[in-house]
Amino acid sequence: MITETLTAEEIAQHYKAAMDSVNLINGSKPEYMTDADWADCLSRNKEHLNIMLAKDYWTTENLKPLQDAAK
């Protein structure tokens, strides 16, 4: 496994992007989106969270919201 070396700012950007996925997953389906599109959107965002949770650069970030939403 290759360890990524990121700045604190880069880690914060990744965390923010992951939290965007958490908020989307925990939100409700937009009116314009079909049920199939919504299911696909949720699946892609959960996969994103699982990828992010596997990263080794996290420091003091609270990963519980990511873990809960990725289920």
JSON list of C-alpha atoms in Angstrom, two decimals:
[
{"chain": "A", "resi": 1, "resn": "MET", "atom": "CA", "xyz": [0.00, 0.00, 0.00]},
{"chain": "A", "resi": 2, "resn": "ILE", "atom": "CA", "xyz": [1.30, 3.44, -0.90]},
{"chain": "A", "resi": 3, "resn": "THR", "atom": "CA", "xyz": [0.94, 6.03, 1.81]},
{"chain": "A", "resi": 4, "resn": "GLU", "atom": "CA", "xyz": [-0.32, 9.39, 0.59]},
{"chain": "A", "resi": 5, "resn": "THR", "atom": "CA", "xyz": [1.24, 12.50, 2.08]},
{"chain": "A", "resi": 6, "resn": "LEU", "atom": "CA", "xyz": [-1.25, 15.32, 2.04]},
{"chain": "A", "resi": 7, "resn": "THR", "atom": "CA", "xyz": [-1.34, 18.76, 3.58]},
{"chain": "A", "resi": 8, "resn": "ALA", "atom": "CA", "xyz": [-3.87, 19.57, 6.27]},
{"chain": "A", "resi": 9, "resn": "GLU", "atom": "CA", "xyz": [-5.75, 21.65, 3.68]},
{"chain": "A", "resi": 10, "resn": "GLU", "atom": "CA", "xyz": [-5.92, 18.74, 1.24]},
{"chain": "A", "resi": 11, "resn": "ILE", "atom": "CA", "xyz": [-7.19, 16.42, 3.96]},
{"chain": "A", "resi": 12, "resn": "ALA", "atom": "CA", "xyz": [-9.82, 19.00, 4.90]},
{"chain": "A", "resi": 13, "resn": "GLN", "atom": "CA", "xyz": [-10.94, 19.19, 1.26]},
{"chain": "A", "resi": 14, "resn": "HIS", "atom": "CA", "xyz": [-11.27, 15.40, 1.08]},
{"chain": "A", "resi": 15, "resn": "TYR", "atom": "CA", "xyz": [-13.21, 15.38, 4.34]},
{"chain": "A", "resi": 16, "resn": "LYS", "atom": "CA", "xyz": [-15.54, 18.09, 3.05]},
{"chain": "A", "resi": 17, "resn": "ALA", "atom": "CA", "xyz": [-16.18, 16.10, -0.14]},
{"chain": "A", "resi": 18, "resn": "ALA", "atom": "CA", "xyz": [-16.89, 12.99, 1.93]},
{"chain": "A", "resi": 19, "resn": "MET", "atom": "CA", "xyz": [-19.29, 14.96, 4.12]},
{"chain": "A", "resi": 20, "resn": "ASP", "atom": "CA", "xyz": [-21.05, 16.20, 0.97]},
{"chain": "A", "resi": 21, "resn": "SER", "atom": "CA", "xyz": [-21.72, 12.53, 0.20]},
{"chain": "A", "resi": 22, "resn": "VAL", "atom": "CA", "xyz": [-22.92, 11.93, 3.76]},
{"chain": "A", "resi": 23, "resn": "ASN", "atom": "CA", "xyz": [-25.33, 14.86, 3.51]},
{"chain": "A", "resi": 24, "resn": "LEU", "atom": "CA", "xyz": [-26.62, 13.69, 0.15]},
{"chain": "A", "resi": 25, "resn": "ILE", "atom": "CA", "xyz": [-27.17, 10.13, 1.43]},
{"chain": "A", "resi": 26, "resn": "ASN", "atom": "CA", "xyz": [-28.92, 11.40, 4.55]},
{"chain": "A", "resi": 27, "resn": "GLY", "atom": "CA", "xyz": [-31.07, 13.80, 2.52]},
{"chain": "A", "resi": 28, "resn": "SER", "atom": "CA", "xyz": [-34.13, 13.08, 0.48]},
{"chain": "A", "resi": 29, "resn": "LYS", "atom": "CA", "xyz": [-34.54, 12.28, -3.19]},
{"chain": "A", "resi": 30, "resn": "PRO", "atom": "CA", "xyz": [-34.83, 15.39, -5.35]},
{"chain": "A", "resi": 31, "resn": "GLU", "atom": "CA", "xyz": [-38.18, 15.71, -7.11]},
{"chain": "A", "resi": 32, "resn": "TYR", "atom": "CA", "xyz": [-36.60, 15.71, -10.56]},
{"chain": "A", "resi": 33, "resn": "MET", "atom": "CA", "xyz": [-34.78, 12.41, -9.97]},
{"chain": "A", "resi": 34, "resn": "THR", "atom": "CA", "xyz": [-36.31, 9.03, -10.78]},
{"chain": "A", "resi": 35, "resn": "ASP", "atom": "CA", "xyz": [-36.20, 6.27, -8.17]},
{"chain": "A", "resi": 36, "resn": "ALA", "atom": "CA", "xyz": [-33.64, 4.40, -10.30]},
{"chain": "A", "resi": 37, "resn": "ASP", "atom": "CA", "xyz": [-31.43, 7.50, -10.64]},
{"chain": "A", "resi": 38, "resn": "TRP", "atom": "CA", "xyz": [-31.67, 8.12, -6.89]},
{"chain": "A", "resi": 39, "resn": "ALA", "atom": "CA", "xyz": [-30.69, 4.51, -6.12]},
{"chain": "A", "resi": 40, "resn": "ASP", "atom": "CA", "xyz": [-27.70, 4.87, -8.47]},
{"chain": "A", "resi": 41, "resn": "CYS", "atom": "CA", "xyz": [-26.74, 8.19, -6.88]},
{"chain": "A", "resi": 42, "resn": "LEU", "atom": "CA", "xyz": [-26.87, 6.67, -3.39]},
{"chain": "A", "resi": 43, "resn": "SER", "atom": "CA", "xyz": [-24.82, 3.67, -4.51]},
{"chain": "A", "resi": 44, "resn": "ARG", "atom": "CA", "xyz": [-22.11, 5.85, -6.07]},
{"chain": "A", "resi": 45, "resn": "ASN", "atom": "CA", "xyz": [-21.88, 8.06, -2.99]},
{"chain": "A", "resi": 46, "resn": "LYS", "atom": "CA", "xyz": [-21.68, 5.08, -0.62]},
{"chain": "A", "resi": 47, "resn": "GLU", "atom": "CA", "xyz": [-18.89, 3.66, -2.76]},
{"chain": "A", "resi": 48, "resn": "HIS", "atom": "CA", "xyz": [-17.13, 7.04, -2.59]},
{"chain": "A", "resi": 49, "resn": "LEU", "atom": "CA", "xyz": [-17.34, 6.91, 1.20]},
{"chain": "A", "resi": 50, "resn": "ASN", "atom": "CA", "xyz": [-15.96, 3.38, 1.34]},
{"chain": "A", "resi": 51, "resn": "ILE", "atom": "CA", "xyz": [-13.02, 4.46, -0.81]},
{"chain": "A", "resi": 52, "resn": "MET", "atom": "CA", "xyz": [-12.42, 7.48, 1.41]},
{"chain": "A", "resi": 53, "resn": "LEU", "atom": "CA", "xyz": [-12.63, 5.38, 4.59]},
{"chain": "A", "resi": 54, "resn": "ALA", "atom": "CA", "xyz": [-9.85, 3.16, 3.26]},
{"chain": "A", "resi": 55, "resn": "LYS", "atom": "CA", "xyz": [-7.45, 6.12, 3.01]},
{"chain": "A", "resi": 56, "resn": "ASP", "atom": "CA", "xyz": [-4.63, 6.25, 5.54]},
{"chain": "A", "resi": 57, "resn": "TYR", "atom": "CA", "xyz": [-4.20, 10.00, 5.79]},
{"chain": "A", "resi": 58, "resn": "TRP", "atom": "CA", "xyz": [-6.97, 10.75, 8.27]},
{"chain": "A", "resi": 59, "resn": "THR", "atom": "CA", "xyz": [-5.83, 12.37, 11.50]},
{"chain": "A", "resi": 60, "resn": "THR", "atom": "CA", "xyz": [-8.39, 13.71, 13.99]},
{"chain": "A", "resi": 61, "resn": "GLU", "atom": "CA", "xyz": [-11.41, 13.82, 11.64]},
{"chain": "A", "resi": 62, "resn": "ASN", "atom": "CA", "xyz": [-14.64, 12.25, 12.91]},
{"chain": "A", "resi": 63, "resn": "LEU", "atom": "CA", "xyz": [-15.14, 9.33, 10.52]},
{"chain": "A", "resi": 64, "resn": "LYS", "atom": "CA", "xyz": [-18.30, 8.02, 12.22]},
{"chain": "A", "resi": 65, "resn": "PRO", "atom": "CA", "xyz": [-20.69, 9.97, 9.95]},
{"chain": "A", "resi": 66, "resn": "LEU", "atom": "CA", "xyz": [-18.89, 8.51, 6.93]},
{"chain": "A", "resi": 67, "resn": "GLN", "atom": "CA", "xyz": [-19.03, 5.00, 8.37]},
{"chain": "A", "resi": 68, "resn": "ASP", "atom": "CA", "xyz": [-22.73, 5.30, 9.20]},
{"chain": "A", "resi": 69, "resn": "ALA", "atom": "CA", "xyz": [-23.69, 6.68, 5.78]},
{"chain": "A", "resi": 70, "resn": "ALA", "atom": "CA", "xyz": [-21.60, 4.11, 3.90]},
{"chain": "A", "resi": 71, "resn": "LYS", "atom": "CA", "xyz": [-23.65, 1.20, 5.29]}
]
